[in-house]
Amino acid sequence: MNQRREPRLQIDQSVWITIFGEPDIRLPARIKNVSARGIGLELQGPVAIGTALKFELEDSLLLGEIIYCREDEDSFYVGVELEQALYGLTDLAAALRAFSDSPSGPQQPDPVKEGRYQNQQEPHQ
């Protein structure tokens, strides 16, 4: 009997993950299944339980924690609990660019360009 809270979708997609540590390690992985709360990964080596990692997928960034790691024939099967997800990063980047290109708030004149200091005397030498 399946006791999962969320249904799992079986997929087979290559992805790069980043294991956070000193230093961070970027590794190839294969997503085997996904649900609303987690991802099942296939890796070539073991990873410690409790390790934080990120996935960068097309237009998304996912952050999670490894909750189990077991040997599976010639690889390791890793269960990741998803903790944070950002979607629509392309739209977010465009909005940030538009925001940074447009003036915001009251504009303060530049005192040097305005010539406010033209009438001040030069310091004596």
Short mmCIF file of N, CA, C and O in Angstrom, two decimals:
data_model
loop_
_atom_site.label_atom_id
_atom_site.label_comp_id
_atom_site.label_asym_id
_atom_site.label_seq_id
_atom_site.Cartn_x
_atom_site.Cartn_y
_atom_site.Cartn_z
N MET A 1 0.84 -1.18 0.00
CA MET A 1 0.00 0.00 0.00
C MET A 1 0.88 1.25 0.00
O MET A 1 1.79 1.39 0.81
N ASN A 2 0.62 2.18 -0.89
CA ASN A 2 1.37 3.43 -0.99
C ASN A 2 0.85 4.42 0.05
O ASN A 2 -0.31 4.79 0.05
N GLN A 3 1.76 4.86 0.93
CA GLN A 3 1.34 5.78 1.99
C GLN A 3 1.80 7.22 1.72
O GLN A 3 1.83 8.04 2.63
N ARG A 4 2.16 7.55 0.52
CA ARG A 4 2.59 8.91 0.17
C ARG A 4 1.40 9.86 0.25
O ARG A 4 0.28 9.53 -0.11
N ARG A 5 1.70 11.10 0.72
CA ARG A 5 0.66 12.13 0.81
C ARG A 5 0.37 12.73 -0.55
O ARG A 5 -0.72 13.23 -0.79
N GLU A 6 1.36 12.76 -1.42
CA GLU A 6 1.22 13.36 -2.75
C GLU A 6 1.50 12.32 -3.83
O GLU A 6 2.41 11.51 -3.66
N PRO A 7 0.77 12.35 -4.94
CA PRO A 7 1.09 11.41 -6.02
C PRO A 7 2.45 11.75 -6.64
O PRO A 7 2.87 12.91 -6.66
N ARG A 8 3.16 10.74 -7.10
CA ARG A 8 4.47 10.91 -7.75
C ARG A 8 4.32 10.72 -9.25
O ARG A 8 3.64 9.82 -9.70
N LEU A 9 5.00 11.58 -9.98
CA LEU A 9 5.04 11.50 -11.44
C LEU A 9 6.39 10.92 -11.82
O LEU A 9 7.44 11.46 -11.45
N GLN A 10 6.40 9.80 -12.54
CA GLN A 10 7.64 9.17 -12.98
C GLN A 10 8.17 9.90 -14.21
O GLN A 10 7.44 10.09 -15.18
N ILE A 11 9.42 10.36 -14.13
CA ILE A 11 10.07 11.00 -15.27
C ILE A 11 11.50 10.51 -15.35
O ILE A 11 11.96 9.79 -14.46
N ASP A 12 12.19 10.92 -16.35
CA ASP A 12 13.60 10.56 -16.52
C ASP A 12 14.28 11.75 -17.20
O ASP A 12 14.35 11.81 -18.41
N GLN A 13 14.76 12.71 -16.39
CA GLN A 13 15.30 13.96 -16.91
C GLN A 13 16.67 14.24 -16.32
O GLN A 13 16.86 14.21 -15.10
N SER A 14 17.63 14.53 -17.19
CA SER A 14 18.97 14.93 -16.72
C SER A 14 18.92 16.34 -16.17
O SER A 14 18.19 17.19 -16.67
N VAL A 15 19.72 16.58 -15.13
CA VAL A 15 19.74 17.88 -14.48
C VAL A 15 21.10 18.04 -13.80
O VAL A 15 21.77 17.06 -13.49
N TRP A 16 21.50 19.28 -13.61
CA TRP A 16 22.68 19.58 -12.78
C TRP A 16 22.18 20.05 -11.44
O TRP A 16 21.25 20.86 -11.36
N ILE A 17 22.80 19.55 -10.38
CA ILE A 17 22.46 19.99 -9.03
C ILE A 17 23.71 20.59 -8.40
O ILE A 17 24.83 20.32 -8.82
N THR A 18 23.50 21.42 -7.39
CA THR A 18 24.60 21.97 -6.61
C THR A 18 24.40 21.55 -5.16
O THR A 18 23.37 21.85 -4.57
N ILE A 19 25.39 20.84 -4.64
CA ILE A 19 25.41 20.43 -3.25
C ILE A 19 26.09 21.56 -2.48
O ILE A 19 27.22 21.94 -2.79
N PHE A 20 25.41 22.12 -1.48
CA PHE A 20 25.99 23.22 -0.71
C PHE A 20 26.97 22.68 0.32
O PHE A 20 26.70 21.72 1.01
N GLY A 21 28.12 23.31 0.37
CA GLY A 21 29.15 22.92 1.33
C GLY A 21 30.36 23.81 1.17
O GLY A 21 30.30 24.88 0.59
N GLU A 22 31.47 23.37 1.68
CA GLU A 22 32.74 24.12 1.57
C GLU A 22 33.74 23.27 0.82
O GLU A 22 34.39 22.44 1.44
N PRO A 23 33.86 23.37 -0.45
CA PRO A 23 33.15 24.26 -1.38
C PRO A 23 31.85 23.60 -1.88
O PRO A 23 31.63 22.42 -1.67
N ASP A 24 31.02 24.40 -2.57
CA ASP A 24 29.85 23.84 -3.22
C ASP A 24 30.32 22.90 -4.32
O ASP A 24 31.37 23.11 -4.93
N ILE A 25 29.53 21.85 -4.57
CA ILE A 25 29.88 20.86 -5.59
C ILE A 25 28.75 20.77 -6.59
O ILE A 25 27.59 20.56 -6.21
N ARG A 26 29.07 20.92 -7.86
CA ARG A 26 28.07 20.81 -8.93
C ARG A 26 28.19 19.42 -9.53
O ARG A 26 29.28 19.00 -9.93
N LEU A 27 27.06 18.69 -9.59
CA LEU A 27 27.06 17.30 -10.04
C LEU A 27 25.95 17.06 -11.06
O LEU A 27 24.87 17.63 -10.94
N PRO A 28 26.21 16.15 -12.01
CA PRO A 28 25.11 15.71 -12.88
C PRO A 28 24.22 14.74 -12.10
O PRO A 28 24.70 13.97 -11.26
N ALA A 29 22.94 14.79 -12.37
CA ALA A 29 21.99 13.89 -11.73
C ALA A 29 20.88 13.58 -12.72
O ALA A 29 20.80 14.18 -13.80
N ARG A 30 20.04 12.64 -12.34
CA ARG A 30 18.89 12.29 -13.16
C ARG A 30 17.67 12.28 -12.25
O ARG A 30 17.65 11.59 -11.24
N ILE A 31 16.68 13.10 -12.61
CA ILE A 31 15.41 13.10 -11.86
C ILE A 31 14.63 11.87 -12.30
O ILE A 31 14.38 11.67 -13.48
N LYS A 32 14.24 11.07 -11.32
CA LYS A 32 13.49 9.85 -11.60
C LYS A 32 12.00 10.03 -11.34
O LYS A 32 11.18 9.41 -12.02
N ASN A 33 11.66 10.83 -10.34
CA ASN A 33 10.24 11.10 -10.06
C ASN A 33 10.12 12.39 -9.28
O ASN A 33 11.08 12.84 -8.65
N VAL A 34 8.93 12.98 -9.35
CA VAL A 34 8.66 14.23 -8.64
C VAL A 34 7.26 14.19 -8.03
O VAL A 34 6.38 13.49 -8.51
N SER A 35 7.11 14.96 -6.97
CA SER A 35 5.80 15.19 -6.37
C SER A 35 5.78 16.65 -5.94
O SER A 35 6.77 17.36 -6.10
N ALA A 36 4.70 17.07 -5.34
CA ALA A 36 4.61 18.46 -4.89
C ALA A 36 5.58 18.74 -3.76
O ALA A 36 5.98 19.87 -3.54
N ARG A 37 6.01 17.71 -3.03
CA ARG A 37 6.86 17.89 -1.86
C ARG A 37 8.28 17.36 -2.01
O ARG A 37 9.11 17.60 -1.13
N GLY A 38 8.56 16.61 -3.09
CA GLY A 38 9.88 16.02 -3.18
C GLY A 38 10.27 15.56 -4.57
O GLY A 38 9.48 15.57 -5.50
N ILE A 39 11.54 15.17 -4.66
CA ILE A 39 12.12 14.70 -5.91
C ILE A 39 12.97 13.47 -5.61
O ILE A 39 13.70 13.45 -4.62
N GLY A 40 12.86 12.47 -6.46
CA GLY A 40 13.73 11.30 -6.39
C GLY A 40 14.82 11.45 -7.43
O GLY A 40 14.54 11.65 -8.61
N LEU A 41 16.08 11.37 -6.99
CA LEU A 41 17.23 11.57 -7.88
C LEU A 41 18.08 10.32 -7.99
O LEU A 41 18.20 9.56 -7.02
N GLU A 42 18.73 10.18 -9.11
CA GLU A 42 19.76 9.16 -9.28
C GLU A 42 21.10 9.88 -9.40
O GLU A 42 21.25 10.78 -10.23
N LEU A 43 22.06 9.51 -8.53
CA LEU A 43 23.40 10.09 -8.53
C LEU A 43 24.43 8.99 -8.67
O LEU A 43 24.16 7.83 -8.36
N GLN A 44 25.63 9.35 -9.06
CA GLN A 44 26.71 8.37 -9.21
C GLN A 44 27.42 8.06 -7.90
O GLN A 44 28.13 7.08 -7.80
N GLY A 45 27.23 8.90 -6.88
CA GLY A 45 27.88 8.67 -5.59
C GLY A 45 26.93 8.99 -4.45
O GLY A 45 25.91 9.63 -4.65
N PRO A 46 27.28 8.56 -3.24
CA PRO A 46 26.42 8.83 -2.08
C PRO A 46 26.53 10.28 -1.63
O PRO A 46 27.52 10.95 -1.86
N VAL A 47 25.46 10.74 -0.98
CA VAL A 47 25.42 12.09 -0.41
C VAL A 47 24.84 11.96 0.99
O VAL A 47 23.92 11.17 1.23
N ALA A 48 25.37 12.74 1.94
CA ALA A 48 24.93 12.66 3.33
C ALA A 48 23.51 13.16 3.53
O ALA A 48 23.10 14.15 2.92
N ILE A 49 22.79 12.49 4.38
CA ILE A 49 21.44 12.92 4.77
C ILE A 49 21.56 14.28 5.47
O ILE A 49 22.48 14.51 6.23
N GLY A 50 20.64 15.17 5.16
CA GLY A 50 20.65 16.51 5.74
C GLY A 50 21.37 17.53 4.88
O GLY A 50 21.35 18.72 5.18
N THR A 51 22.01 17.07 3.80
CA THR A 51 22.72 17.99 2.91
C THR A 51 21.74 18.86 2.13
O THR A 51 20.73 18.37 1.61
N ALA A 52 22.02 20.14 2.04
CA ALA A 52 21.19 21.08 1.28
C ALA A 52 21.68 21.11 -0.17
O ALA A 52 22.87 20.99 -0.43
N LEU A 53 20.75 21.27 -1.11
CA LEU A 53 21.11 21.33 -2.51
C LEU A 53 20.14 22.20 -3.28
O LEU A 53 19.07 22.56 -2.78
N LYS A 54 20.55 22.56 -4.50
CA LYS A 54 19.66 23.32 -5.37
C LYS A 54 19.63 22.69 -6.74
O LYS A 54 20.59 22.05 -7.19
N PHE A 55 18.50 22.87 -7.41
CA PHE A 55 18.28 22.46 -8.79
C PHE A 55 18.02 23.73 -9.59
O PHE A 55 17.26 24.57 -9.14
N GLU A 56 18.63 23.83 -10.75
CA GLU A 56 18.31 24.92 -11.66
C GLU A 56 17.69 24.29 -12.90
O GLU A 56 18.38 23.64 -13.67
N LEU A 57 16.39 24.48 -13.05
CA LEU A 57 15.64 23.90 -14.15
C LEU A 57 15.04 25.00 -15.00
O LEU A 57 14.29 25.82 -14.47
N GLU A 58 15.35 25.02 -16.26
CA GLU A 58 14.80 25.99 -17.20
C GLU A 58 14.50 27.34 -16.56
O GLU A 58 15.35 28.18 -16.45
N ASP A 59 13.29 27.53 -16.10
CA ASP A 59 12.83 28.83 -15.60
C ASP A 59 12.58 28.79 -14.09
O ASP A 59 11.83 29.60 -13.57
N SER A 60 13.22 27.82 -13.39
CA SER A 60 12.94 27.61 -11.98
C SER A 60 14.21 27.34 -11.18
O SER A 60 15.20 26.87 -11.71
N LEU A 61 14.12 27.62 -9.90
CA LEU A 61 15.18 27.31 -8.95
C LEU A 61 14.52 26.61 -7.77
O LEU A 61 13.57 27.14 -7.18
N LEU A 62 14.99 25.39 -7.46
CA LEU A 62 14.42 24.61 -6.38
C LEU A 62 15.49 24.37 -5.32
O LEU A 62 16.62 24.05 -5.65
N LEU A 63 15.12 24.51 -4.06
CA LEU A 63 16.02 24.24 -2.95
C LEU A 63 15.43 23.12 -2.12
O LEU A 63 14.21 23.06 -1.90
N GLY A 64 16.30 22.21 -1.66
CA GLY A 64 15.81 21.09 -0.88
C GLY A 64 16.87 20.51 0.02
O GLY A 64 18.01 21.00 0.08
N GLU A 65 16.48 19.46 0.71
CA GLU A 65 17.36 18.76 1.65
C GLU A 65 17.26 17.27 1.40
O GLU A 65 16.17 16.73 1.21
N ILE A 66 18.39 16.60 1.43
CA ILE A 66 18.43 15.16 1.22
C ILE A 66 17.91 14.48 2.47
O ILE A 66 18.41 14.73 3.58
N ILE A 67 16.87 13.64 2.31
CA ILE A 67 16.29 12.96 3.46
C ILE A 67 16.64 11.48 3.50
O ILE A 67 16.49 10.84 4.53
N TYR A 68 17.09 10.92 2.38
CA TYR A 68 17.64 9.56 2.40
C TYR A 68 18.50 9.35 1.17
O TYR A 68 18.39 10.05 0.17
N CYS A 69 19.39 8.37 1.28
CA CYS A 69 20.29 8.00 0.18
C CYS A 69 20.54 6.51 0.29
O CYS A 69 20.99 6.03 1.33
N ARG A 70 20.22 5.78 -0.78
CA ARG A 70 20.43 4.33 -0.74
C ARG A 70 21.10 3.87 -2.04
O ARG A 70 20.89 4.45 -3.12
N GLU A 71 21.90 2.85 -1.91
CA GLU A 71 22.58 2.29 -3.09
C GLU A 71 21.56 1.57 -3.94
O GLU A 71 20.66 0.89 -3.42
N ASP A 72 21.66 1.74 -5.25
CA ASP A 72 20.69 1.16 -6.19
C ASP A 72 21.45 0.68 -7.42
O ASP A 72 21.68 1.47 -8.35
N GLU A 73 21.88 -0.57 -7.43
CA GLU A 73 22.69 -1.16 -8.50
C GLU A 73 23.99 -0.37 -8.70
O GLU A 73 24.80 -0.32 -7.80
N ASP A 74 24.16 0.31 -9.83
CA ASP A 74 25.40 1.03 -10.13
C ASP A 74 25.34 2.51 -9.74
O ASP A 74 26.23 3.27 -10.11
N SER A 75 24.31 2.93 -9.04
CA SER A 75 24.16 4.34 -8.69
C SER A 75 23.56 4.44 -7.29
O SER A 75 23.45 3.45 -6.58
N PHE A 76 23.18 5.65 -6.92
CA PHE A 76 22.54 5.89 -5.63
C PHE A 76 21.22 6.61 -5.88
O PHE A 76 21.15 7.51 -6.71
N TYR A 77 20.19 6.17 -5.15
CA TYR A 77 18.89 6.82 -5.24
C TYR A 77 18.76 7.74 -4.03
O TYR A 77 18.95 7.32 -2.89
N VAL A 78 18.46 9.01 -4.30
CA VAL A 78 18.43 10.04 -3.27
C VAL A 78 17.04 10.66 -3.21
O VAL A 78 16.50 11.07 -4.25
N GLY A 79 16.49 10.74 -2.01
CA GLY A 79 15.21 11.40 -1.80
C GLY A 79 15.45 12.81 -1.32
O GLY A 79 16.20 13.04 -0.38
N VAL A 80 14.83 13.78 -2.00
CA VAL A 80 15.00 15.20 -1.67
C VAL A 80 13.65 15.77 -1.27
O VAL A 80 12.68 15.66 -2.02
N GLU A 81 13.62 16.38 -0.09
CA GLU A 81 12.43 17.11 0.34
C GLU A 81 12.58 18.55 -0.12
O GLU A 81 13.56 19.22 0.22
N LEU A 82 11.63 19.03 -0.92
CA LEU A 82 11.67 20.40 -1.43
C LEU A 82 11.29 21.37 -0.33
O LEU A 82 10.32 21.17 0.40
N GLU A 83 12.08 22.44 -0.20
CA GLU A 83 11.82 23.44 0.83
C GLU A 83 11.41 24.78 0.26
O GLU A 83 10.60 25.48 0.84
N GLN A 84 11.99 25.17 -0.87
CA GLN A 84 11.67 26.45 -1.51
C GLN A 84 11.69 26.24 -3.02
O GLN A 84 12.47 25.44 -3.53
N ALA A 85 10.86 27.01 -3.71
CA ALA A 85 10.84 26.96 -5.17
C ALA A 85 10.54 28.35 -5.72
O ALA A 85 9.66 29.04 -5.21
N LEU A 86 11.31 28.75 -6.69
CA LEU A 86 11.06 30.00 -7.41
C LEU A 86 10.76 29.65 -8.86
O LEU A 86 11.56 28.98 -9.52
N TYR A 87 9.64 30.11 -9.34
CA TYR A 87 9.22 29.85 -10.72
C TYR A 87 9.12 31.17 -11.46
O TYR A 87 8.95 32.22 -10.86
N GLY A 88 9.22 31.12 -12.77
CA GLY A 88 9.08 32.33 -13.58
C GLY A 88 10.28 33.24 -13.47
O GLY A 88 10.13 34.47 -13.43
N LEU A 89 11.48 32.67 -13.41
CA LEU A 89 12.68 33.49 -13.24
C LEU A 89 12.96 34.40 -14.44
O LEU A 89 13.51 35.48 -14.26
N THR A 90 12.57 34.00 -15.62
CA THR A 90 12.76 34.85 -16.80
C THR A 90 11.93 36.12 -16.66
O THR A 90 12.42 37.22 -16.89
N ASP A 91 10.68 35.97 -16.23
CA ASP A 91 9.81 37.14 -16.01
C ASP A 91 10.35 38.01 -14.88
O ASP A 91 10.32 39.24 -14.96
N LEU A 92 10.85 37.37 -13.83
CA LEU A 92 11.41 38.12 -12.71
C LEU A 92 12.63 38.92 -13.15
O LEU A 92 12.76 40.10 -12.81
N ALA A 93 13.51 38.32 -13.93
CA ALA A 93 14.70 39.03 -14.42
C ALA A 93 14.31 40.22 -15.29
O ALA A 93 14.89 41.31 -15.17
N ALA A 94 13.30 40.05 -16.15
CA ALA A 94 12.85 41.15 -17.00
C ALA A 94 12.27 42.28 -16.15
O ALA A 94 12.53 43.46 -16.40
N ALA A 95 11.50 41.93 -15.13
CA ALA A 95 10.92 42.96 -14.26
C ALA A 95 12.01 43.71 -13.50
O ALA A 95 11.95 44.93 -13.35
N LEU A 96 13.02 42.99 -13.03
CA LEU A 96 14.12 43.65 -12.32
C LEU A 96 14.91 44.58 -13.23
O LEU A 96 15.31 45.66 -12.82
N ARG A 97 15.13 44.13 -14.48
CA ARG A 97 15.83 45.00 -15.44
C ARG A 97 15.01 46.26 -15.70
O ARG A 97 15.55 47.36 -15.73
N ALA A 98 13.72 46.12 -15.87
CA ALA A 98 12.86 47.28 -16.13
C ALA A 98 12.86 48.20 -14.92
O ALA A 98 12.90 49.43 -15.06
N PHE A 99 12.84 47.63 -13.74
CA PHE A 99 12.85 48.42 -12.51
C PHE A 99 14.16 49.19 -12.36
O PHE A 99 14.17 50.36 -12.00
N SER A 100 15.27 48.55 -12.67
CA SER A 100 16.57 49.22 -12.50
C SER A 100 16.83 50.25 -13.59
O SER A 100 17.60 51.18 -13.38
N ASP A 101 16.18 50.11 -14.74
CA ASP A 101 16.36 51.07 -15.83
C ASP A 101 15.51 52.32 -15.67
O ASP A 101 15.80 53.35 -16.24
N SER A 102 14.44 52.22 -14.89
CA SER A 102 13.55 53.38 -14.75
C SER A 102 13.84 54.07 -13.42
O SER A 102 14.11 53.43 -12.42
N PRO A 103 13.78 55.41 -13.42
CA PRO A 103 14.02 56.13 -12.17
C PRO A 103 12.90 55.84 -11.18
O PRO A 103 11.75 55.68 -11.56
N SER A 104 13.26 55.79 -9.91
CA SER A 104 12.24 55.58 -8.90
C SER A 104 12.44 56.58 -7.78
O SER A 104 13.56 56.89 -7.41
N GLY A 105 11.36 57.09 -7.27
CA GLY A 105 11.44 58.06 -6.17
C GLY A 105 11.89 59.40 -6.68
O GLY A 105 12.21 59.61 -7.85
N PRO A 106 11.95 60.37 -5.76
CA PRO A 106 12.39 61.71 -6.17
C PRO A 106 13.86 61.71 -6.56
O PRO A 106 14.68 61.09 -5.90
N GLN A 107 14.15 62.34 -7.64
CA GLN A 107 15.52 62.41 -8.12
C GLN A 107 16.24 63.59 -7.47
O GLN A 107 15.74 64.70 -7.47
N GLN A 108 17.39 63.33 -6.92
CA GLN A 108 18.19 64.36 -6.29
C GLN A 108 19.20 64.87 -7.32
O GLN A 108 19.89 64.07 -7.95
N PRO A 109 19.30 66.18 -7.51
CA PRO A 109 20.27 66.70 -8.46
C PRO A 109 21.69 66.44 -7.96
O PRO A 109 21.95 66.43 -6.76
N ASP A 110 22.58 66.21 -8.89
CA ASP A 110 23.99 66.01 -8.57
C ASP A 110 24.61 67.37 -8.31
O ASP A 110 24.62 68.23 -9.18
N PRO A 111 25.15 67.63 -7.10
CA PRO A 111 25.67 68.97 -6.78
C PRO A 111 26.84 69.37 -7.67
O PRO A 111 27.02 70.54 -7.96
N VAL A 112 27.62 68.43 -8.13
CA VAL A 112 28.75 68.77 -9.00
C VAL A 112 28.25 69.19 -10.37
O VAL A 112 28.66 70.21 -10.92
N LYS A 113 27.29 68.43 -10.90
CA LYS A 113 26.75 68.77 -12.21
C LYS A 113 25.94 70.07 -12.16
O LYS A 113 25.87 70.80 -13.12
N GLU A 114 25.31 70.35 -11.05
CA GLU A 114 24.49 71.55 -10.90
C GLU A 114 25.35 72.79 -10.67
O GLU A 114 24.83 73.89 -10.69
N GLY A 115 26.60 72.64 -10.40
CA GLY A 115 27.48 73.78 -10.23
C GLY A 115 27.36 74.47 -8.89
O GLY A 115 27.69 75.64 -8.77
N ARG A 116 26.86 73.80 -7.89
CA ARG A 116 26.69 74.40 -6.58
C ARG A 116 28.02 74.79 -5.94
O ARG A 116 28.06 75.66 -5.11
N TYR A 117 29.06 74.12 -6.32
CA TYR A 117 30.34 74.38 -5.66
C TYR A 117 31.26 75.28 -6.51
O TYR A 117 32.40 75.47 -6.18
N GLN A 118 30.73 75.85 -7.55
CA GLN A 118 31.55 76.69 -8.42
C GLN A 118 32.02 77.96 -7.72
O GLN A 118 33.11 78.44 -7.96
N ASN A 119 31.22 78.51 -6.86
CA ASN A 119 31.56 79.79 -6.23
C ASN A 119 32.37 79.62 -4.95
O ASN A 119 32.75 80.62 -4.34
N GLN A 120 32.61 78.38 -4.54
CA GLN A 120 33.41 78.20 -3.34
C GLN A 120 34.87 78.42 -3.67
O GLN A 120 35.32 78.12 -4.78
N GLN A 121 35.60 78.94 -2.73
CA GLN A 121 37.02 79.22 -2.94
C GLN A 121 37.81 77.93 -2.87
O GLN A 121 37.48 77.01 -2.14
N GLU A 122 38.87 77.90 -3.64
CA GLU A 122 39.81 76.79 -3.61
C GLU A 122 40.56 76.85 -2.30
O GLU A 122 40.86 77.94 -1.79
N PRO A 123 40.92 75.74 -1.72
CA PRO A 123 41.73 75.77 -0.49
C PRO A 123 43.10 76.38 -0.76
O PRO A 123 43.65 76.22 -1.84
N HIS A 124 43.62 77.13 0.22
CA HIS A 124 44.93 77.75 0.10
C HIS A 124 46.01 76.70 0.21
O HIS A 124 45.92 75.80 1.00
N GLN A 125 47.05 76.92 -0.54
CA GLN A 125 48.13 75.94 -0.52
C GLN A 125 49.34 76.45 0.20
O GLN A 125 49.60 77.52 0.44
#
